[in-house]
Amino acid sequence: MATTICFIIWVLFITDTVWTRSVRQVYEVYEPEQWTMLDFDCPRECYCPPSFPTALYCENRGLTEIPAIPSRIWYLYLENNLIETIPEKPFENATQLRWINLNKNKITNYGIEKGALSQLKKLLFLFLEDNELDEVPSPLPRSLEQLQLARNKVSRIPQGTFSNLENLTLLDLQHNKLLDNAFQRDTFKGLKNLMQLNMAKNALRNMPPRLPANTMQLFLDNNSIEVIPENYFNVIPKVAFLRLNHNKISDAGLPSSGFNVSSILDLQLSHNHLTKFPRISAYLQHLHLDHNKIKSVNVSVICPTTLPAEQDFFSYGPHLRYLRLDGNEIKPPIPMDLMTCFRLLQAVII
């Protein structure tokens, strides 16, 4: 029991860490007499705020190339320009870079010079959303913790791309052109610390193979997935947040144990082809089953059973708190034994 409670607390702490680290910045405060020095090395196309001397703002300026980056810069903002290439030269002195935002440019894979990114040995966050990439760029620095590639044209992941990225915790590949053949069994090998993987809005028909064991958040919404293989979740025993909305999953496409996985806390299966309530774990807290083809709620079938050793932990019954069933073929009223089973339910939408 204590182990399970600690795990849930750890999940929530780590989830918060993944998100908050992406917005946290540490600035070194310079004295006013040093501001002249900052103006001296500031690229004329950009803005160097004296109060934030480690940040360089070059966004929304119609730039077609990256200016020379001063050595003092940690945070570089180049989003919403017309940049097509990432050469090595502008970064030759930028050895302290932690954060690069190149969203909303026109960067292609051919425009990225081979060593331009891998030479940035302290880089933690790389944003390349809304560009013209057709494959995941490589090589990347081993230090990288977050890689954001949403809304490109990525259809390929070259072999070995992630092999040295053991520090990566978040990989966002949503809204690209990934097909099942983009993945090999060792595609994600090396991502030992990956916690969040987002591949929503692609063209996948199958669940991606051999995901990193530490994956905690898996987002696969808006694909064409029909089947979840038997024992699929054995490889990702820490998965806590699973989103499979807007796919083609039917009852026949579920494993025999359904989603009876103790690590899963939030399960989203909206807009699929289910006609029955899937099996769930007593640990599950949020369940989205709206807009399927479910006709009835048989509580004797769906109510999770608990082991005798877990009775103290489940003294108030299974942990489900939120249940969404609207958009199905269920006719009210809700069976009263639903509330008898799920005594912690705070909201039922039907």
mmCIF file of C-alpha atoms in Angstrom:
data_model
loop_
_atom_site.group_PDB
_atom_site.id
_atom_site.type_symbol
_atom_site.label_atom_id
_atom_site.label_comp_id
_atom_site.label_asym_id
_atom_site.label_seq_id
_atom_site.Cartn_x
_atom_site.Cartn_y
_atom_site.Cartn_z
ATOM 1 C CA MET A 1 0.000 0.000 0.000
ATOM 2 C CA ALA A 2 2.704 2.468 1.007
ATOM 3 C CA THR A 3 4.608 1.620 -2.156
ATOM 4 C CA THR A 4 1.569 2.409 -4.323
ATOM 5 C CA ILE A 5 0.929 5.736 -2.576
ATOM 6 C CA CYS A 6 4.565 6.715 -3.024
ATOM 7 C CA PHE A 7 4.374 5.782 -6.704
ATOM 8 C CA ILE A 8 1.328 8.001 -7.337
ATOM 9 C CA ILE A 9 2.958 10.942 -5.530
ATOM 10 C CA TRP A 10 6.135 10.363 -7.555
ATOM 11 C CA VAL A 11 4.120 10.301 -10.811
ATOM 12 C CA LEU A 12 2.511 13.640 -10.031
ATOM 13 C CA PHE A 13 5.822 15.181 -8.998
ATOM 14 C CA ILE A 14 7.626 14.003 -12.129
ATOM 15 C CA THR A 15 4.766 15.117 -14.390
ATOM 16 C CA ASP A 16 4.934 18.591 -12.882
ATOM 17 C CA THR A 17 8.704 18.599 -13.337
ATOM 18 C CA VAL A 18 8.465 17.728 -17.041
ATOM 19 C CA TRP A 19 6.170 20.685 -17.676
ATOM 20 C CA THR A 20 7.619 23.298 -15.371
ATOM 21 C CA ARG A 21 11.204 22.822 -16.475
ATOM 22 C CA SER A 22 10.152 23.921 -19.960
ATOM 23 C CA VAL A 23 9.300 27.418 -18.722
ATOM 24 C CA ARG A 24 11.788 27.930 -15.948
ATOM 25 C CA GLN A 25 14.713 30.256 -16.621
ATOM 26 C CA VAL A 26 17.595 31.378 -14.461
ATOM 27 C CA TYR A 27 18.937 34.840 -15.095
ATOM 28 C CA GLU A 28 22.138 36.428 -13.918
ATOM 29 C CA VAL A 29 21.675 40.039 -12.895
ATOM 30 C CA TYR A 30 24.210 42.489 -14.305
ATOM 31 C CA GLU A 31 25.069 45.864 -12.836
ATOM 32 C CA PRO A 32 24.042 48.971 -14.840
ATOM 33 C CA GLU A 33 27.684 49.804 -15.661
ATOM 34 C CA GLN A 34 27.907 46.498 -17.535
ATOM 35 C CA TRP A 35 25.004 47.262 -19.849
ATOM 36 C CA THR A 36 27.256 48.952 -22.387
ATOM 37 C CA MET A 37 29.200 45.733 -22.758
ATOM 38 C CA LEU A 38 25.941 43.866 -23.411
ATOM 39 C CA ASP A 39 24.946 46.328 -26.148
ATOM 40 C CA PHE A 40 28.333 45.921 -27.760
ATOM 41 C CA ASP A 41 27.967 42.198 -28.489
ATOM 42 C CA CYS A 42 24.198 42.189 -29.083
ATOM 43 C CA PRO A 43 23.311 41.365 -32.730
ATOM 44 C CA ARG A 44 21.746 44.449 -34.299
ATOM 45 C CA GLU A 45 18.791 42.367 -35.523
ATOM 46 C CA CYS A 46 17.877 41.332 -31.979
ATOM 47 C CA TYR A 47 17.092 42.677 -28.537
ATOM 48 C CA CYS A 48 19.232 42.057 -25.455
ATOM 49 C CA PRO A 49 17.297 43.085 -22.326
ATOM 50 C CA PRO A 50 19.704 44.437 -19.677
ATOM 51 C CA SER A 51 17.612 42.859 -16.943
ATOM 52 C CA PHE A 52 17.937 39.411 -18.564
ATOM 53 C CA PRO A 53 21.480 39.360 -19.942
ATOM 54 C CA THR A 54 21.509 35.622 -20.713
ATOM 55 C CA ALA A 55 18.524 35.926 -23.074
ATOM 56 C CA LEU A 56 18.568 36.985 -26.752
ATOM 57 C CA TYR A 57 15.287 37.918 -28.416
ATOM 58 C CA CYS A 58 15.250 37.735 -32.217
ATOM 59 C CA GLU A 59 11.670 36.629 -32.819
ATOM 60 C CA ASN A 60 9.199 38.165 -35.323
ATOM 61 C CA ARG A 61 11.880 40.100 -37.229
ATOM 62 C CA GLY A 62 11.710 38.592 -40.710
ATOM 63 C CA LEU A 63 15.198 37.096 -40.333
ATOM 64 C CA THR A 64 16.389 34.752 -43.087
ATOM 65 C CA GLU A 65 19.500 33.599 -41.244
ATOM 66 C CA ILE A 66 20.699 33.114 -37.672
ATOM 67 C CA PRO A 67 22.930 35.956 -36.386
ATOM 68 C CA ALA A 68 26.160 35.340 -34.458
ATOM 69 C CA ILE A 69 25.196 34.341 -30.911
ATOM 70 C CA PRO A 70 27.240 35.909 -28.049
ATOM 71 C CA SER A 71 28.940 33.525 -25.645
ATOM 72 C CA ARG A 72 26.938 34.777 -22.632
ATOM 73 C CA ILE A 73 23.574 33.639 -24.067
ATOM 74 C CA TRP A 74 21.636 30.793 -22.448
ATOM 75 C CA TYR A 75 18.189 31.417 -23.944
ATOM 76 C CA LEU A 76 17.742 32.099 -27.659
ATOM 77 C CA TYR A 77 14.420 33.102 -29.207
ATOM 78 C CA LEU A 78 14.267 32.957 -33.011
ATOM 79 C CA GLU A 79 10.648 31.906 -33.567
ATOM 80 C CA ASN A 80 8.386 33.240 -36.303
ATOM 81 C CA ASN A 81 11.043 34.235 -38.843
ATOM 82 C CA LEU A 82 11.981 33.079 -42.357
ATOM 83 C CA ILE A 83 15.067 31.063 -41.400
ATOM 84 C CA GLU A 84 15.796 28.069 -43.658
ATOM 85 C CA THR A 85 19.177 26.855 -42.387
ATOM 86 C CA ILE A 86 21.022 26.097 -39.145
ATOM 87 C CA PRO A 87 24.756 26.433 -39.871
ATOM 88 C CA GLU A 88 27.562 25.835 -37.367
ATOM 89 C CA LYS A 89 29.177 29.266 -37.552
ATOM 90 C CA PRO A 90 26.594 31.409 -35.654
ATOM 91 C CA PHE A 91 26.936 29.056 -32.675
ATOM 92 C CA GLU A 92 30.717 28.725 -32.542
ATOM 93 C CA ASN A 93 30.938 30.933 -29.395
ATOM 94 C CA ALA A 94 27.560 29.995 -27.928
ATOM 95 C CA THR A 95 28.848 27.272 -25.636
ATOM 96 C CA GLN A 96 26.406 28.115 -22.809
ATOM 97 C CA LEU A 97 23.151 27.707 -24.722
ATOM 98 C CA ARG A 98 20.423 25.864 -22.811
ATOM 99 C CA TRP A 99 17.327 26.833 -24.786
ATOM 100 C CA ILE A 100 16.709 27.423 -28.507
ATOM 101 C CA ASN A 101 13.295 28.322 -29.903
ATOM 102 C CA LEU A 102 13.172 28.074 -33.707
ATOM 103 C CA ASN A 103 9.428 27.471 -34.030
ATOM 104 C CA LYS A 104 7.590 28.795 -37.088
ATOM 105 C CA ASN A 105 10.446 29.092 -39.551
ATOM 106 C CA LYS A 106 11.206 27.333 -42.845
ATOM 107 C CA ILE A 107 13.939 24.959 -41.719
ATOM 108 C CA THR A 108 14.484 21.737 -43.674
ATOM 109 C CA ASN A 109 16.714 18.775 -42.858
ATOM 110 C CA TYR A 110 18.991 19.720 -45.741
ATOM 111 C CA GLY A 111 19.428 23.141 -44.171
ATOM 112 C CA ILE A 112 20.818 21.799 -40.880
ATOM 113 C CA GLU A 113 24.621 21.533 -40.997
ATOM 114 C CA LYS A 114 25.688 18.205 -39.494
ATOM 115 C CA GLY A 115 27.499 19.484 -36.402
ATOM 116 C CA ALA A 116 25.466 22.627 -35.828
ATOM 117 C CA LEU A 117 23.295 21.196 -33.045
ATOM 118 C CA SER A 118 25.494 18.433 -31.654
ATOM 119 C CA GLN A 119 28.235 20.975 -30.820
ATOM 120 C CA LEU A 120 25.932 22.626 -28.254
ATOM 121 C CA LYS A 121 27.036 20.488 -25.315
ATOM 122 C CA LYS A 122 24.814 22.195 -22.704
ATOM 123 C CA LEU A 123 21.611 22.480 -24.725
ATOM 124 C CA LEU A 124 18.544 21.244 -22.793
ATOM 125 C CA PHE A 125 15.530 22.444 -24.782
ATOM 126 C CA LEU A 126 15.164 22.511 -28.578
ATOM 127 C CA PHE A 127 11.975 23.822 -30.208
ATOM 128 C CA LEU A 128 11.582 23.208 -33.948
ATOM 129 C CA GLU A 129 7.803 23.180 -34.274
ATOM 130 C CA ASP A 130 6.047 24.401 -37.434
ATOM 131 C CA ASN A 131 8.977 23.999 -39.823
ATOM 132 C CA GLU A 132 9.610 21.920 -42.958
ATOM 133 C CA LEU A 133 11.413 18.918 -41.453
ATOM 134 C CA ASP A 134 10.737 15.524 -43.048
ATOM 135 C CA GLU A 135 12.771 13.487 -40.565
ATOM 136 C CA VAL A 136 13.961 13.818 -36.977
ATOM 137 C CA PRO A 137 17.213 15.846 -37.118
ATOM 138 C CA SER A 138 20.441 14.104 -36.178
ATOM 139 C CA PRO A 139 22.944 14.223 -34.567
ATOM 140 C CA LEU A 140 21.649 16.002 -31.478
ATOM 141 C CA PRO A 141 23.517 16.922 -28.268
ATOM 142 C CA ARG A 142 23.601 14.264 -25.561
ATOM 143 C CA SER A 143 22.530 16.898 -22.985
ATOM 144 C CA LEU A 144 19.095 17.431 -24.584
ATOM 145 C CA GLU A 145 16.078 17.033 -22.266
ATOM 146 C CA GLN A 146 13.189 18.187 -24.453
ATOM 147 C CA LEU A 147 12.757 17.924 -28.223
ATOM 148 C CA GLN A 148 9.670 19.601 -29.723
ATOM 149 C CA LEU A 149 8.981 18.741 -33.388
ATOM 150 C CA ALA A 150 5.212 19.185 -33.664
ATOM 151 C CA ARG A 151 3.589 20.237 -36.939
ATOM 152 C CA ASN A 152 6.362 19.385 -39.357
ATOM 153 C CA LYS A 153 6.348 16.783 -42.154
ATOM 154 C CA VAL A 154 8.323 14.129 -40.294
ATOM 155 C CA SER A 155 7.862 10.686 -41.833
ATOM 156 C CA ARG A 156 11.262 9.139 -41.025
ATOM 157 C CA ILE A 157 13.357 8.505 -37.937
ATOM 158 C CA PRO A 158 16.884 7.582 -39.081
ATOM 159 C CA GLN A 159 18.388 4.595 -37.314
ATOM 160 C CA GLY A 160 20.350 5.565 -34.221
ATOM 161 C CA THR A 161 18.805 9.033 -33.971
ATOM 162 C CA PHE A 162 17.998 8.603 -30.275
ATOM 163 C CA SER A 163 20.824 6.240 -29.340
ATOM 164 C CA ASN A 164 22.791 8.823 -27.330
ATOM 165 C CA LEU A 165 19.896 10.856 -25.913
ATOM 166 C CA GLU A 166 19.696 9.233 -22.490
ATOM 167 C CA ASN A 167 18.789 12.602 -20.887
ATOM 168 C CA LEU A 168 15.725 13.221 -23.058
ATOM 169 C CA THR A 169 12.533 13.313 -20.956
ATOM 170 C CA LEU A 170 10.051 14.727 -23.499
ATOM 171 C CA LEU A 171 9.679 13.948 -27.214
ATOM 172 C CA ASP A 172 6.887 15.701 -29.116
ATOM 173 C CA LEU A 173 6.202 14.373 -32.628
ATOM 174 C CA GLN A 174 2.531 15.254 -32.845
ATOM 175 C CA HIS A 175 0.897 16.379 -36.090
ATOM 176 C CA ASN A 176 3.471 14.911 -38.485
ATOM 177 C CA LYS A 177 3.328 12.199 -41.189
ATOM 178 C CA LEU A 178 4.549 9.157 -39.314
ATOM 179 C CA LEU A 179 3.466 5.754 -40.625
ATOM 180 C CA ASP A 180 4.045 2.384 -38.963
ATOM 181 C CA ASN A 181 7.105 1.761 -41.155
ATOM 182 C CA ALA A 182 8.874 4.709 -39.550
ATOM 183 C CA PHE A 183 9.629 2.532 -36.502
ATOM 184 C CA GLN A 184 12.066 -0.297 -36.012
ATOM 185 C CA ARG A 185 12.268 -2.391 -32.865
ATOM 186 C CA ASP A 186 15.251 -0.342 -31.715
ATOM 187 C CA THR A 187 14.011 3.104 -32.785
ATOM 188 C CA PHE A 188 13.641 4.337 -29.203
ATOM 189 C CA LYS A 189 16.683 2.529 -27.864
ATOM 190 C CA GLY A 190 18.788 4.909 -25.789
ATOM 191 C CA LEU A 191 15.889 6.969 -24.428
ATOM 192 C CA LYS A 192 16.387 5.645 -20.919
ATOM 193 C CA ASN A 193 14.771 8.617 -19.163
ATOM 194 C CA LEU A 194 11.952 9.466 -21.569
ATOM 195 C CA MET A 195 8.761 10.215 -19.633
ATOM 196 C CA GLN A 196 6.463 11.873 -22.178
ATOM 197 C CA LEU A 197 5.975 10.719 -25.783
ATOM 198 C CA ASN A 198 3.474 12.529 -27.990
ATOM 199 C CA MET A 199 2.680 11.053 -31.407
ATOM 200 C CA ALA A 200 -0.881 12.314 -31.763
ATOM 201 C CA LYS A 201 -2.201 13.328 -35.197
ATOM 202 C CA ASN A 202 -0.065 11.059 -37.352
ATOM 203 C CA ALA A 203 -1.054 8.134 -39.607
ATOM 204 C CA LEU A 204 -0.334 5.181 -37.310
ATOM 205 C CA ARG A 205 -2.394 1.989 -37.637
ATOM 206 C CA ASN A 206 -0.523 0.092 -34.931
ATOM 207 C CA MET A 207 0.836 0.881 -31.492
ATOM 208 C CA PRO A 208 4.511 1.945 -31.740
ATOM 209 C CA PRO A 209 6.894 -0.902 -30.840
ATOM 210 C CA ARG A 210 9.272 -1.225 -27.888
ATOM 211 C CA LEU A 211 8.704 2.082 -26.139
ATOM 212 C CA PRO A 212 11.150 3.249 -23.441
ATOM 213 C CA ALA A 213 10.477 1.541 -20.114
ATOM 214 C CA ASN A 214 10.197 4.836 -18.181
ATOM 215 C CA THR A 215 7.423 6.270 -20.375
ATOM 216 C CA MET A 216 4.748 7.761 -18.122
ATOM 217 C CA GLN A 217 2.689 9.846 -20.570
ATOM 218 C CA LEU A 218 1.778 8.355 -23.958
ATOM 219 C CA PHE A 219 -0.359 10.409 -26.340
ATOM 220 C CA LEU A 220 -1.588 8.684 -29.529
ATOM 221 C CA ASP A 221 -4.799 10.608 -30.265
ATOM 222 C CA ASN A 222 -6.035 11.099 -33.831
ATOM 223 C CA ASN A 223 -4.384 8.138 -35.508
ATOM 224 C CA SER A 224 -5.974 5.050 -37.087
ATOM 225 C CA ILE A 225 -5.009 2.492 -34.433
ATOM 226 C CA GLU A 226 -7.275 -0.561 -34.352
ATOM 227 C CA VAL A 227 -5.527 -3.055 -32.082
ATOM 228 C CA ILE A 228 -3.568 -2.979 -28.823
ATOM 229 C CA PRO A 229 -1.339 -6.082 -28.714
ATOM 230 C CA GLU A 230 -1.522 -8.564 -25.851
ATOM 231 C CA ASN A 231 0.819 -7.631 -22.972
ATOM 232 C CA TYR A 232 1.691 -4.334 -24.699
ATOM 233 C CA PHE A 233 1.873 -2.436 -21.406
ATOM 234 C CA ASN A 234 4.343 -4.880 -19.861
ATOM 235 C CA VAL A 235 7.124 -2.973 -21.636
ATOM 236 C CA ILE A 236 6.029 0.371 -20.165
ATOM 237 C CA PRO A 237 5.175 -0.524 -16.557
ATOM 238 C CA LYS A 238 5.157 3.120 -15.409
ATOM 239 C CA VAL A 239 2.656 4.516 -17.912
ATOM 240 C CA ALA A 240 0.193 6.690 -15.970
ATOM 241 C CA PHE A 241 -1.460 8.874 -18.618
ATOM 242 C CA LEU A 242 -2.690 7.174 -21.799
ATOM 243 C CA ARG A 243 -4.552 9.031 -24.549
ATOM 244 C CA LEU A 244 -6.024 7.085 -27.469
ATOM 245 C CA ASN A 245 -8.883 9.398 -28.437
ATOM 246 C CA HIS A 246 -10.046 9.489 -32.079
ATOM 247 C CA ASN A 247 -8.772 6.094 -33.209
ATOM 248 C CA LYS A 248 -10.506 2.953 -34.523
ATOM 249 C CA ILE A 249 -10.263 0.691 -31.494
ATOM 250 C CA SER A 250 -13.033 -1.894 -31.123
ATOM 251 C CA ASP A 251 -13.755 -4.491 -28.438
ATOM 252 C CA ALA A 252 -11.944 -7.116 -30.520
ATOM 253 C CA GLY A 253 -8.880 -4.883 -30.650
ATOM 254 C CA LEU A 254 -8.328 -4.869 -26.892
ATOM 255 C CA PRO A 255 -6.011 -7.255 -25.047
ATOM 256 C CA SER A 256 -7.740 -9.905 -22.908
ATOM 257 C CA SER A 257 -6.980 -7.931 -19.732
ATOM 258 C CA GLY A 258 -8.249 -4.699 -21.250
ATOM 259 C CA PHE A 259 -6.688 -1.772 -19.407
ATOM 260 C CA ASN A 260 -6.305 -3.546 -16.098
ATOM 261 C CA VAL A 261 -2.897 -1.947 -15.577
ATOM 262 C CA SER A 262 -2.204 -0.680 -12.069
ATOM 263 C CA SER A 263 0.033 2.206 -13.180
ATOM 264 C CA ILE A 264 -2.611 3.880 -15.397
ATOM 265 C CA LEU A 265 -4.309 6.802 -13.610
ATOM 266 C CA ASP A 266 -5.838 8.632 -16.594
ATOM 267 C CA LEU A 267 -7.251 6.724 -19.594
ATOM 268 C CA GLN A 268 -8.824 8.450 -22.595
ATOM 269 C CA LEU A 269 -10.619 6.366 -25.244
ATOM 270 C CA SER A 270 -13.071 8.925 -26.624
ATOM 271 C CA HIS A 271 -14.280 8.640 -30.238
ATOM 272 C CA ASN A 272 -13.491 4.977 -30.870
ATOM 273 C CA HIS A 273 -15.620 1.931 -31.806
ATOM 274 C CA LEU A 274 -16.134 0.318 -28.403
ATOM 275 C CA THR A 275 -19.490 -1.305 -27.624
ATOM 276 C CA LYS A 276 -18.559 -2.531 -24.148
ATOM 277 C CA PHE A 277 -16.974 -1.083 -21.060
ATOM 278 C CA PRO A 278 -13.302 -2.207 -21.086
ATOM 279 C CA ARG A 279 -11.703 -3.851 -18.067
ATOM 280 C CA ILE A 280 -9.962 -1.297 -15.881
ATOM 281 C CA SER A 281 -7.745 -1.222 -12.827
ATOM 282 C CA ALA A 282 -8.928 -0.246 -9.361
ATOM 283 C CA TYR A 283 -6.183 2.397 -9.385
ATOM 284 C CA LEU A 284 -7.652 4.289 -12.375
ATOM 285 C CA GLN A 285 -8.861 7.803 -11.490
ATOM 286 C CA HIS A 286 -10.088 9.347 -14.774
ATOM 287 C CA LEU A 287 -11.817 7.479 -17.618
ATOM 288 C CA HIS A 288 -13.029 8.982 -20.900
ATOM 289 C CA LEU A 289 -15.298 6.674 -22.948
ATOM 290 C CA ASP A 290 -17.476 9.282 -24.608
ATOM 291 C CA HIS A 291 -18.533 9.016 -28.249
ATOM 292 C CA ASN A 292 -18.234 5.274 -28.642
ATOM 293 C CA LYS A 293 -21.045 2.753 -29.262
ATOM 294 C CA ILE A 294 -21.577 1.552 -25.703
ATOM 295 C CA LYS A 295 -25.209 0.578 -25.046
ATOM 296 C CA SER A 296 -25.229 -0.368 -21.379
ATOM 297 C CA VAL A 297 -23.238 -0.295 -18.162
ATOM 298 C CA ASN A 298 -22.957 -3.709 -16.522
ATOM 299 C CA VAL A 299 -21.418 -2.889 -13.172
ATOM 300 C CA SER A 300 -20.949 -6.530 -12.187
ATOM 301 C CA VAL A 301 -18.562 -6.842 -15.141
ATOM 302 C CA ILE A 302 -16.751 -3.507 -15.001
ATOM 303 C CA CYS A 303 -16.261 -3.123 -11.243
ATOM 304 C CA PRO A 304 -12.553 -3.865 -10.633
ATOM 305 C CA THR A 305 -11.641 -6.534 -8.120
ATOM 306 C CA THR A 306 -8.891 -5.980 -5.581
ATOM 307 C CA LEU A 307 -6.500 -8.407 -3.962
ATOM 308 C CA PRO A 308 -6.821 -9.117 -0.219
ATOM 309 C CA ALA A 309 -3.481 -7.392 0.385
ATOM 310 C CA GLU A 310 -4.922 -4.214 -1.172
ATOM 311 C CA GLN A 311 -8.084 -4.014 0.935
ATOM 312 C CA ASP A 312 -6.790 -1.266 3.247
ATOM 313 C CA PHE A 313 -5.719 0.889 0.307
ATOM 314 C CA PHE A 314 -9.133 0.442 -1.348
ATOM 315 C CA SER A 315 -11.212 0.744 1.809
ATOM 316 C CA TYR A 316 -13.430 3.233 -0.062
ATOM 317 C CA GLY A 317 -13.500 1.144 -3.206
ATOM 318 C CA PRO A 318 -11.809 1.681 -6.600
ATOM 319 C CA HIS A 319 -10.251 5.100 -7.094
ATOM 320 C CA LEU A 320 -12.267 6.222 -10.146
ATOM 321 C CA ARG A 321 -13.252 9.881 -9.666
ATOM 322 C CA TYR A 322 -14.240 11.030 -13.161
ATOM 323 C CA LEU A 323 -16.216 9.080 -15.760
ATOM 324 C CA ARG A 324 -17.348 10.376 -19.124
ATOM 325 C CA LEU A 325 -19.896 8.338 -21.100
ATOM 326 C CA ASP A 326 -21.768 10.930 -23.202
ATOM 327 C CA GLY A 327 -22.141 10.379 -26.939
ATOM 328 C CA ASN A 328 -22.845 6.659 -26.519
ATOM 329 C CA GLU A 329 -26.124 4.715 -26.772
ATOM 330 C CA ILE A 330 -26.626 4.497 -23.018
ATOM 331 C CA LYS A 331 -30.060 5.459 -21.771
ATOM 332 C CA PRO A 332 -30.476 6.974 -18.293
ATOM 333 C CA PRO A 333 -30.828 6.464 -15.434
ATOM 334 C CA ILE A 334 -27.361 5.481 -14.307
ATOM 335 C CA PRO A 335 -27.420 2.147 -12.443
ATOM 336 C CA MET A 336 -27.217 2.804 -8.720
ATOM 337 C CA ASP A 337 -24.731 -0.015 -8.266
ATOM 338 C CA LEU A 338 -22.285 2.074 -10.341
ATOM 339 C CA MET A 339 -22.050 4.439 -7.399
ATOM 340 C CA THR A 340 -21.887 1.506 -5.012
ATOM 341 C CA CYS A 341 -18.792 0.225 -6.800
ATOM 342 C CA PHE A 342 -17.119 3.575 -7.513
ATOM 343 C CA ARG A 343 -17.796 5.379 -4.228
ATOM 344 C CA LEU A 344 -15.172 8.054 -4.932
ATOM 345 C CA LEU A 345 -16.822 9.205 -8.158
ATOM 346 C CA GLN A 346 -17.144 13.001 -8.219
ATOM 347 C CA ALA A 347 -18.429 13.449 -11.785
ATOM 348 C CA VAL A 348 -20.292 11.227 -14.244
ATOM 349 C CA ILE A 349 -21.134 12.707 -17.653
ATOM 350 C CA ILE A 350 -23.721 10.722 -19.589
#
